[in-house]
Amino acid sequence: MDATALEQSGPAGSAASITLEHIGKTYPDGTVAVGDFGLEVRAGELTVLIGPSGCGKSTILRMINRLIEPTKGRILIDGENILERNAVELRRHIGYVIQNVGLFPHQNIRTNIGTVPRMLGWDKKRINERADELLELVGLDPARYAKRYPHELSGGQRQRVGVARALAADPRVLLMDEPFSAVDPIARGRLQEEFLKLQATVRKTIVLVTHDIDEAVRLGDRIAVLAEGGRLLQYAPPAELLSRPDSTAVGDFVGADRGIRRLAVTPLRPALKPLDRGAPVDGRPSVAADGTLYDALAAMLAANATEVVAVEDGQPVGSLSRAAVFDVPQQEAEAKV
């Protein structure tokens, strides 16, 4: 794979597929970090690797950008074997975000974001424009933050800068190793929501490592559940994983309360009972029509109601009963059998 291919931008070149073919990592002392692991990550999707400590999640991530060299197997980006490329050059075209961000403390934010573009030989004007563009994209005003230093930012703000830096050279692949775990729960939720909006805009191929099942369900297009030695237990969209765990081990890992989590990833629109636009709401609580069954249930519980009205563009478009909220996931699960 040549550098030109990796530098493509725009709709056609903004994301790339990742194929892991029987990759493994065994250390000289005989320790098997990853035995035999295979996975297909679709272009433009966010895949989450999750599992207990020591199951090889971070090792797999680091093998993709060759911070760790695999002992066996092949790693393909858009069908090209990256193990045949220069490792340093490869990393310049793969975005990488880590838990503690790793910003350079002696450099201001704009300079931090421009790290990889400088290595690629971009001119100063282009680097500064790109840095400011990305600051705006992650919700930080360039006029206010570009010349600040990392210690002058909150943990959540530094994490946003870390994401901006990873996107600076417009990579088609973004790797994230527990990117939000170092911030407090409230800030984490906000960062996750903002990240989803960002991904909807940039549509990168993302592999994200986390130990938090709620984060995996909220962010992932697909979730890979791993066991010790990098063994893949199940790889599926969040709703399928929660409704139909392949094994007792997966069911135990995603938790006994997976039914509630299932509601949070199930759109309410397909379950709506038609309602004429302009029809009276009759005091029933309302929720956005593009929300989830969890949103509908929360609105009902808050108002002590048995039905909710879905609203779109300020007009009611459908209704949903409390019984239907619990019935829909079960019906979908049975339909997959």
mmCIF file of C-alpha atoms in Angstrom:
data_model
loop_
_atom_site.group_PDB
_atom_site.id
_atom_site.type_symbol
_atom_site.label_atom_id
_atom_site.label_comp_id
_atom_site.label_asym_id
_atom_site.label_seq_id
_atom_site.Cartn_x
_atom_site.Cartn_y
_atom_site.Cartn_z
ATOM 1 C CA MET A 1 0.000 0.000 0.000
ATOM 2 C CA ASP A 2 1.519 3.318 -0.991
ATOM 3 C CA ALA A 3 1.365 6.525 1.013
ATOM 4 C CA THR A 4 -0.777 8.232 -1.598
ATOM 5 C CA ALA A 5 -3.535 5.693 -1.100
ATOM 6 C CA LEU A 6 -3.448 6.193 2.635
ATOM 7 C CA GLU A 7 -3.598 9.977 2.283
ATOM 8 C CA GLN A 8 -6.818 10.029 0.255
ATOM 9 C CA SER A 9 -9.592 12.102 1.759
ATOM 10 C CA GLY A 10 -13.229 12.737 1.075
ATOM 11 C CA PRO A 11 -16.110 10.239 0.869
ATOM 12 C CA ALA A 12 -14.229 7.686 -1.215
ATOM 13 C CA GLY A 13 -11.003 7.749 0.769
ATOM 14 C CA SER A 14 -12.102 8.652 4.287
ATOM 15 C CA ALA A 15 -12.244 5.074 5.599
ATOM 16 C CA ALA A 16 -10.658 1.701 4.914
ATOM 17 C CA SER A 17 -11.496 -1.877 5.783
ATOM 18 C CA ILE A 18 -9.263 -3.776 8.223
ATOM 19 C CA THR A 19 -8.777 -7.533 8.003
ATOM 20 C CA LEU A 20 -6.986 -9.477 10.727
ATOM 21 C CA GLU A 21 -6.070 -12.965 9.493
ATOM 22 C CA HIS A 22 -5.015 -15.443 12.175
ATOM 23 C CA ILE A 23 -2.805 -12.924 13.946
ATOM 24 C CA GLY A 24 -1.026 -13.946 17.128
ATOM 25 C CA LYS A 25 1.547 -12.697 19.576
ATOM 26 C CA THR A 26 3.767 -14.972 21.662
ATOM 27 C CA TYR A 27 6.576 -13.395 23.701
ATOM 28 C CA PRO A 28 10.082 -14.913 24.030
ATOM 29 C CA ASP A 29 9.278 -16.276 27.512
ATOM 30 C CA GLY A 30 6.409 -18.298 26.034
ATOM 31 C CA THR A 31 3.611 -16.016 27.179
ATOM 32 C CA VAL A 32 0.741 -16.115 24.667
ATOM 33 C CA ALA A 33 -0.895 -12.684 24.590
ATOM 34 C CA VAL A 34 -2.973 -13.487 21.512
ATOM 35 C CA GLY A 35 -3.282 -17.021 20.207
ATOM 36 C CA ASP A 36 -5.110 -16.993 16.881
ATOM 37 C CA PHE A 37 -7.351 -14.009 16.210
ATOM 38 C CA GLY A 38 -9.319 -13.051 13.134
ATOM 39 C CA LEU A 39 -11.690 -10.157 12.467
ATOM 40 C CA GLU A 40 -13.118 -8.140 9.588
ATOM 41 C CA VAL A 41 -13.719 -4.448 10.312
ATOM 42 C CA ARG A 42 -15.866 -2.760 7.694
ATOM 43 C CA ALA A 43 -14.849 0.593 6.235
ATOM 44 C CA GLY A 44 -16.468 3.478 8.078
ATOM 45 C CA GLU A 45 -17.629 1.397 11.045
ATOM 46 C CA LEU A 46 -16.661 1.644 14.706
ATOM 47 C CA THR A 47 -15.691 -1.738 16.092
ATOM 48 C CA VAL A 48 -15.226 -2.170 19.837
ATOM 49 C CA LEU A 49 -12.881 -4.738 21.374
ATOM 50 C CA ILE A 50 -14.029 -5.647 24.867
ATOM 51 C CA GLY A 51 -13.173 -8.319 27.382
ATOM 52 C CA PRO A 52 -11.546 -8.929 30.765
ATOM 53 C CA SER A 53 -8.096 -7.613 31.642
ATOM 54 C CA GLY A 54 -5.346 -9.596 29.963
ATOM 55 C CA CYS A 55 -7.454 -10.841 27.047
ATOM 56 C CA GLY A 56 -5.230 -9.154 24.450
ATOM 57 C CA LYS A 57 -7.408 -6.163 23.475
ATOM 58 C CA SER A 58 -4.645 -3.559 23.580
ATOM 59 C CA THR A 59 -2.135 -5.995 22.102
ATOM 60 C CA ILE A 60 -4.365 -6.454 19.047
ATOM 61 C CA LEU A 61 -4.752 -2.688 18.707
ATOM 62 C CA ARG A 62 -0.994 -2.152 18.882
ATOM 63 C CA MET A 63 -0.380 -4.882 16.323
ATOM 64 C CA ILE A 64 -2.586 -3.002 13.859
ATOM 65 C CA ASN A 65 -0.239 -0.002 13.930
ATOM 66 C CA ARG A 66 2.807 -2.194 14.575
ATOM 67 C CA LEU A 67 3.826 -0.819 17.922
ATOM 68 C CA ILE A 68 3.909 -4.547 18.615
ATOM 69 C CA GLU A 69 4.914 -6.891 15.813
ATOM 70 C CA PRO A 70 2.694 -9.980 15.451
ATOM 71 C CA THR A 71 4.311 -13.374 15.742
ATOM 72 C CA LYS A 72 2.082 -14.753 13.010
ATOM 73 C CA GLY A 73 -0.750 -13.833 10.664
ATOM 74 C CA ARG A 74 -1.528 -10.962 8.307
ATOM 75 C CA ILE A 75 -3.010 -7.504 8.837
ATOM 76 C CA LEU A 76 -4.649 -5.985 5.782
ATOM 77 C CA ILE A 77 -5.881 -2.427 5.225
ATOM 78 C CA ASP A 78 -8.067 -2.331 2.138
ATOM 79 C CA GLY A 79 -6.539 -5.649 1.102
ATOM 80 C CA GLU A 80 -2.890 -4.563 1.379
ATOM 81 C CA ASN A 81 -0.584 -6.296 3.868
ATOM 82 C CA ILE A 82 0.715 -3.580 6.216
ATOM 83 C CA LEU A 83 3.397 -5.920 7.567
ATOM 84 C CA GLU A 84 5.225 -5.352 4.306
ATOM 85 C CA ARG A 85 5.360 -1.578 4.849
ATOM 86 C CA ASN A 86 7.778 0.562 6.800
ATOM 87 C CA ALA A 87 6.336 0.640 10.327
ATOM 88 C CA VAL A 88 7.189 4.276 11.064
ATOM 89 C CA GLU A 89 5.708 5.481 7.793
ATOM 90 C CA LEU A 90 2.606 3.368 8.423
ATOM 91 C CA ARG A 91 1.953 4.943 11.836
ATOM 92 C CA ARG A 92 1.934 8.412 10.322
ATOM 93 C CA HIS A 93 -1.205 7.415 8.414
ATOM 94 C CA ILE A 94 -3.065 5.756 11.278
ATOM 95 C CA GLY A 95 -4.659 7.883 13.988
ATOM 96 C CA TYR A 96 -3.967 6.707 17.539
ATOM 97 C CA VAL A 97 -5.653 7.906 20.734
ATOM 98 C CA ILE A 98 -4.597 6.591 24.148
ATOM 99 C CA GLN A 99 -6.079 6.801 27.631
ATOM 100 C CA ASN A 100 -3.879 9.594 28.971
ATOM 101 C CA VAL A 101 -3.786 11.475 25.650
ATOM 102 C CA GLY A 102 0.019 11.879 25.561
ATOM 103 C CA LEU A 103 0.088 15.526 24.509
ATOM 104 C CA PHE A 104 3.502 17.188 24.490
ATOM 105 C CA PRO A 105 3.466 19.468 27.579
ATOM 106 C CA HIS A 106 5.941 22.006 26.167
ATOM 107 C CA GLN A 107 3.940 22.575 22.972
ATOM 108 C CA ASN A 108 0.734 24.573 22.643
ATOM 109 C CA ILE A 109 -2.459 22.920 21.441
ATOM 110 C CA ARG A 110 -2.165 24.012 17.821
ATOM 111 C CA THR A 111 1.396 22.696 17.653
ATOM 112 C CA ASN A 112 0.364 19.406 19.297
ATOM 113 C CA ILE A 113 -2.362 18.847 16.720
ATOM 114 C CA GLY A 114 0.078 19.559 13.884
ATOM 115 C CA THR A 115 2.596 16.887 14.960
ATOM 116 C CA VAL A 116 1.948 14.347 12.185
ATOM 117 C CA PRO A 117 1.317 16.880 9.399
ATOM 118 C CA ARG A 118 4.755 18.390 10.191
ATOM 119 C CA MET A 119 6.318 14.952 9.812
ATOM 120 C CA LEU A 120 4.564 14.619 6.463
ATOM 121 C CA GLY A 121 6.050 17.918 5.281
ATOM 122 C CA TRP A 122 2.963 20.125 5.304
ATOM 123 C CA ASP A 123 3.647 23.868 5.256
ATOM 124 C CA LYS A 124 2.964 25.944 8.356
ATOM 125 C CA LYS A 125 -0.101 27.709 6.975
ATOM 126 C CA ARG A 126 -1.783 24.440 6.019
ATOM 127 C CA ILE A 127 -0.958 22.908 9.419
ATOM 128 C CA ASN A 128 -2.400 25.858 11.338
ATOM 129 C CA GLU A 129 -5.548 25.890 9.229
ATOM 130 C CA ARG A 130 -6.024 22.161 9.742
ATOM 131 C CA ALA A 131 -5.451 22.470 13.498
ATOM 132 C CA ASP A 132 -8.018 25.241 13.814
ATOM 133 C CA GLU A 133 -10.491 23.318 11.657
ATOM 134 C CA LEU A 134 -10.175 20.279 13.925
ATOM 135 C CA LEU A 135 -10.446 22.319 17.110
ATOM 136 C CA GLU A 136 -13.788 23.596 15.852
ATOM 137 C CA LEU A 137 -14.789 20.054 14.882
ATOM 138 C CA VAL A 138 -14.194 18.757 18.426
ATOM 139 C CA GLY A 139 -15.966 21.718 19.989
ATOM 140 C CA LEU A 140 -13.045 23.903 21.087
ATOM 141 C CA ASP A 141 -12.831 27.520 19.914
ATOM 142 C CA PRO A 142 -9.444 27.985 18.170
ATOM 143 C CA ALA A 143 -9.265 31.625 19.229
ATOM 144 C CA ARG A 144 -9.536 30.521 22.847
ATOM 145 C CA TYR A 145 -7.643 27.242 22.940
ATOM 146 C CA ALA A 146 -5.106 27.061 20.080
ATOM 147 C CA LYS A 147 -2.320 28.839 21.976
ATOM 148 C CA ARG A 148 -2.961 27.250 25.349
ATOM 149 C CA TYR A 149 -0.828 24.463 26.773
ATOM 150 C CA PRO A 150 -2.065 21.024 27.867
ATOM 151 C CA HIS A 151 -1.857 21.823 31.600
ATOM 152 C CA GLU A 152 -4.285 24.703 31.064
ATOM 153 C CA LEU A 153 -7.038 22.348 29.837
ATOM 154 C CA SER A 154 -9.370 19.998 31.698
ATOM 155 C CA GLY A 155 -9.093 16.243 31.235
ATOM 156 C CA GLY A 156 -12.041 16.209 28.860
ATOM 157 C CA GLN A 157 -10.613 19.073 26.812
ATOM 158 C CA ARG A 158 -7.238 17.323 26.551
ATOM 159 C CA GLN A 159 -9.008 14.193 25.359
ATOM 160 C CA ARG A 160 -10.736 16.185 22.613
ATOM 161 C CA VAL A 161 -7.365 17.567 21.557
ATOM 162 C CA GLY A 162 -6.037 14.005 21.464
ATOM 163 C CA VAL A 163 -8.797 13.043 19.036
ATOM 164 C CA ALA A 164 -8.103 16.154 16.941
ATOM 165 C CA ARG A 165 -4.409 15.295 16.775
ATOM 166 C CA ALA A 166 -5.206 11.747 15.680
ATOM 167 C CA LEU A 167 -7.363 13.114 12.849
ATOM 168 C CA ALA A 168 -4.895 15.793 11.750
ATOM 169 C CA ALA A 169 -3.524 14.034 8.656
ATOM 170 C CA ASP A 170 -6.994 12.698 7.729
ATOM 171 C CA PRO A 171 -6.195 9.023 8.391
ATOM 172 C CA ARG A 172 -8.589 6.402 7.137
ATOM 173 C CA VAL A 173 -8.082 4.297 10.264
ATOM 174 C CA LEU A 174 -8.347 5.499 13.864
ATOM 175 C CA LEU A 175 -7.262 3.353 16.829
ATOM 176 C CA MET A 176 -8.472 4.258 20.321
ATOM 177 C CA ASP A 177 -7.236 2.574 23.501
ATOM 178 C CA GLU A 178 -9.671 3.305 26.370
ATOM 179 C CA PRO A 179 -9.811 6.952 25.263
ATOM 180 C CA PHE A 180 -12.412 8.159 27.771
ATOM 181 C CA SER A 181 -11.628 6.110 30.875
ATOM 182 C CA ALA A 182 -9.391 8.737 32.504
ATOM 183 C CA VAL A 183 -12.161 11.348 32.827
ATOM 184 C CA ASP A 184 -15.004 11.496 35.336
ATOM 185 C CA PRO A 185 -18.327 9.753 34.499
ATOM 186 C CA ILE A 186 -20.208 12.952 33.648
ATOM 187 C CA ALA A 187 -17.487 14.213 31.318
ATOM 188 C CA ARG A 188 -17.182 10.714 29.828
ATOM 189 C CA GLY A 189 -20.833 10.659 28.857
ATOM 190 C CA ARG A 190 -20.541 14.053 27.194
ATOM 191 C CA LEU A 191 -17.383 13.032 25.356
ATOM 192 C CA GLN A 192 -19.046 9.857 24.097
ATOM 193 C CA GLU A 193 -22.019 11.820 22.799
ATOM 194 C CA GLU A 194 -19.766 14.356 21.079
ATOM 195 C CA PHE A 195 -17.645 11.574 19.634
ATOM 196 C CA LEU A 196 -20.705 9.929 18.079
ATOM 197 C CA LYS A 197 -21.572 13.226 16.405
ATOM 198 C CA LEU A 198 -17.971 13.569 15.223
ATOM 199 C CA GLN A 199 -17.957 10.056 13.756
ATOM 200 C CA ALA A 200 -21.201 10.793 11.933
ATOM 201 C CA THR A 201 -19.328 13.656 10.267
ATOM 202 C CA VAL A 202 -15.918 12.118 9.513
ATOM 203 C CA ARG A 203 -16.910 8.423 9.098
ATOM 204 C CA LYS A 204 -13.532 6.888 9.865
ATOM 205 C CA THR A 205 -12.850 3.211 10.365
ATOM 206 C CA ILE A 206 -12.348 2.987 14.128
ATOM 207 C CA VAL A 207 -11.184 0.195 16.403
ATOM 208 C CA LEU A 208 -11.782 1.116 20.037
ATOM 209 C CA VAL A 209 -10.689 -0.798 23.130
ATOM 210 C CA THR A 210 -12.710 -0.516 26.314
ATOM 211 C CA HIS A 211 -13.524 -2.496 29.459
ATOM 212 C CA ASP A 212 -16.906 -0.761 29.832
ATOM 213 C CA ILE A 213 -19.854 -2.653 28.291
ATOM 214 C CA ASP A 214 -22.072 0.442 28.455
ATOM 215 C CA GLU A 215 -19.514 2.409 26.448
ATOM 216 C CA ALA A 216 -19.212 -0.449 23.953
ATOM 217 C CA VAL A 217 -22.974 -0.602 23.449
ATOM 218 C CA ARG A 218 -23.291 3.154 23.137
ATOM 219 C CA LEU A 219 -20.472 3.684 20.650
ATOM 220 C CA GLY A 220 -20.007 0.507 18.664
ATOM 221 C CA ASP A 221 -21.452 -0.455 15.311
ATOM 222 C CA ARG A 222 -20.144 -3.927 16.147
ATOM 223 C CA ILE A 223 -18.687 -5.377 19.331
ATOM 224 C CA ALA A 224 -16.053 -8.108 19.564
ATOM 225 C CA VAL A 225 -16.091 -9.912 22.924
ATOM 226 C CA LEU A 226 -12.725 -11.469 23.735
ATOM 227 C CA ALA A 227 -11.572 -14.073 26.227
ATOM 228 C CA GLU A 228 -8.091 -14.820 27.571
ATOM 229 C CA GLY A 229 -5.487 -15.292 24.877
ATOM 230 C CA GLY A 230 -7.338 -13.081 22.406
ATOM 231 C CA ARG A 231 -9.993 -15.725 21.752
ATOM 232 C CA LEU A 232 -13.027 -14.249 19.958
ATOM 233 C CA LEU A 233 -16.262 -15.272 21.680
ATOM 234 C CA GLN A 234 -18.750 -13.219 19.638
ATOM 235 C CA TYR A 235 -18.722 -10.442 17.063
ATOM 236 C CA ALA A 236 -22.044 -8.728 16.491
ATOM 237 C CA PRO A 237 -23.964 -5.430 16.496
ATOM 238 C CA PRO A 238 -24.867 -4.250 20.022
ATOM 239 C CA ALA A 239 -28.564 -5.132 19.784
ATOM 240 C CA GLU A 240 -27.810 -8.679 18.633
ATOM 241 C CA LEU A 241 -25.114 -9.163 21.253
ATOM 242 C CA LEU A 242 -27.495 -8.120 24.030
ATOM 243 C CA SER A 243 -30.503 -10.068 22.790
ATOM 244 C CA ARG A 244 -28.717 -13.262 21.766
ATOM 245 C CA PRO A 245 -25.386 -13.909 23.511
ATOM 246 C CA ASP A 246 -23.683 -16.858 21.819
ATOM 247 C CA SER A 247 -22.607 -18.426 25.100
ATOM 248 C CA THR A 248 -22.956 -18.301 28.854
ATOM 249 C CA ALA A 249 -19.580 -16.569 29.006
ATOM 250 C CA VAL A 250 -20.774 -13.753 26.747
ATOM 251 C CA GLY A 251 -24.079 -13.491 28.640
ATOM 252 C CA ASP A 252 -22.232 -13.232 31.933
ATOM 253 C CA PHE A 253 -19.902 -10.594 30.545
ATOM 254 C CA VAL A 254 -22.579 -8.320 29.090
ATOM 255 C CA GLY A 255 -24.516 -8.617 32.350
ATOM 256 C CA ALA A 256 -27.869 -9.720 33.709
ATOM 257 C CA ASP A 257 -29.254 -6.241 33.017
ATOM 258 C CA ARG A 258 -28.560 -6.546 29.284
ATOM 259 C CA GLY A 259 -32.295 -6.204 28.625
ATOM 260 C CA ILE A 260 -32.166 -2.602 29.824
ATOM 261 C CA ARG A 261 -29.065 -1.939 27.740
ATOM 262 C CA ARG A 262 -30.917 -3.467 24.799
ATOM 263 C CA LEU A 263 -33.561 -0.757 25.060
ATOM 264 C CA ALA A 264 -30.878 1.920 24.732
ATOM 265 C CA VAL A 265 -29.815 0.666 21.285
ATOM 266 C CA THR A 266 -33.276 -0.131 19.900
ATOM 267 C CA PRO A 267 -34.934 2.676 17.883
ATOM 268 C CA LEU A 268 -38.488 3.392 18.946
ATOM 269 C CA ARG A 269 -39.724 4.459 15.504
ATOM 270 C CA PRO A 270 -40.420 0.919 14.158
ATOM 271 C CA ALA A 271 -42.566 0.198 17.225
ATOM 272 C CA LEU A 272 -44.720 3.313 16.973
ATOM 273 C CA LYS A 273 -48.477 3.086 16.611
ATOM 274 C CA PRO A 274 -49.481 5.555 13.857
ATOM 275 C CA LEU A 275 -50.831 8.896 14.994
ATOM 276 C CA ASP A 276 -52.160 11.625 12.745
ATOM 277 C CA ARG A 277 -50.140 14.813 12.691
ATOM 278 C CA GLY A 278 -51.885 17.417 14.766
ATOM 279 C CA ALA A 279 -53.731 14.865 16.891
ATOM 280 C CA PRO A 280 -54.121 15.880 20.572
ATOM 281 C CA VAL A 281 -51.398 14.682 22.932
ATOM 282 C CA ASP A 282 -53.810 14.591 25.913
ATOM 283 C CA GLY A 283 -51.170 15.274 28.518
ATOM 284 C CA ARG A 284 -49.082 12.242 27.562
ATOM 285 C CA PRO A 285 -45.286 12.707 27.809
ATOM 286 C CA SER A 286 -43.429 13.181 24.537
ATOM 287 C CA VAL A 287 -40.109 11.962 23.203
ATOM 288 C CA ALA A 288 -38.198 12.546 19.961
ATOM 289 C CA ALA A 289 -39.240 10.148 17.203
ATOM 290 C CA ASP A 290 -35.595 9.355 16.456
ATOM 291 C CA GLY A 291 -34.988 8.282 20.074
ATOM 292 C CA THR A 292 -34.737 4.818 21.587
ATOM 293 C CA LEU A 293 -37.039 2.563 23.570
ATOM 294 C CA TYR A 294 -34.996 3.516 26.626
ATOM 295 C CA ASP A 295 -35.844 7.191 26.042
ATOM 296 C CA ALA A 296 -39.525 6.298 25.775
ATOM 297 C CA LEU A 297 -39.508 4.244 28.958
ATOM 298 C CA ALA A 298 -37.634 6.962 30.868
ATOM 299 C CA ALA A 299 -40.223 9.552 29.791
ATOM 300 C CA MET A 300 -43.076 7.294 30.905
ATOM 301 C CA LEU A 301 -41.533 6.569 34.283
ATOM 302 C CA ALA A 302 -40.783 10.246 34.912
ATOM 303 C CA ALA A 303 -44.413 11.167 34.209
ATOM 304 C CA ASN A 304 -45.913 7.999 35.749
ATOM 305 C CA ALA A 305 -47.591 7.378 32.379
ATOM 306 C CA THR A 306 -48.353 4.198 30.454
ATOM 307 C CA GLU A 307 -47.909 5.689 26.994
ATOM 308 C CA VAL A 308 -45.630 8.170 25.267
ATOM 309 C CA VAL A 309 -46.096 10.270 22.140
ATOM 310 C CA ALA A 310 -43.273 10.495 19.595
ATOM 311 C CA VAL A 311 -42.716 13.963 18.163
ATOM 312 C CA GLU A 312 -40.988 15.011 14.942
ATOM 313 C CA ASP A 313 -40.606 18.612 13.775
ATOM 314 C CA GLY A 314 -42.812 19.690 16.649
ATOM 315 C CA GLN A 315 -45.689 17.424 15.608
ATOM 316 C CA PRO A 316 -46.852 14.081 17.111
ATOM 317 C CA VAL A 317 -46.267 11.212 14.676
ATOM 318 C CA GLY A 318 -46.943 8.111 16.757
ATOM 319 C CA SER A 319 -47.520 6.625 20.188
ATOM 320 C CA LEU A 320 -45.943 3.820 22.163
ATOM 321 C CA SER A 321 -47.240 1.946 25.193
ATOM 322 C CA ARG A 322 -45.166 0.714 28.121
ATOM 323 C CA ALA A 323 -46.074 -2.886 27.240
ATOM 324 C CA ALA A 324 -44.815 -2.381 23.687
ATOM 325 C CA VAL A 325 -41.466 -1.118 24.971
ATOM 326 C CA PHE A 326 -40.750 -4.478 26.574
ATOM 327 C CA ASP A 327 -42.382 -6.512 23.819
ATOM 328 C CA VAL A 328 -40.332 -5.176 20.896
ATOM 329 C CA PRO A 329 -36.896 -6.494 21.976
ATOM 330 C CA GLN A 330 -38.406 -9.904 22.686
ATOM 331 C CA GLN A 331 -40.116 -10.035 19.295
ATOM 332 C CA GLU A 332 -36.888 -9.070 17.534
ATOM 333 C CA ALA A 333 -34.916 -11.658 19.472
ATOM 334 C CA GLU A 334 -37.406 -14.386 18.525
ATOM 335 C CA ALA A 335 -37.303 -13.284 14.880
ATOM 336 C CA LYS A 336 -33.539 -13.966 14.794
ATOM 337 C CA VAL A 337 -33.886 -17.542 16.030
#
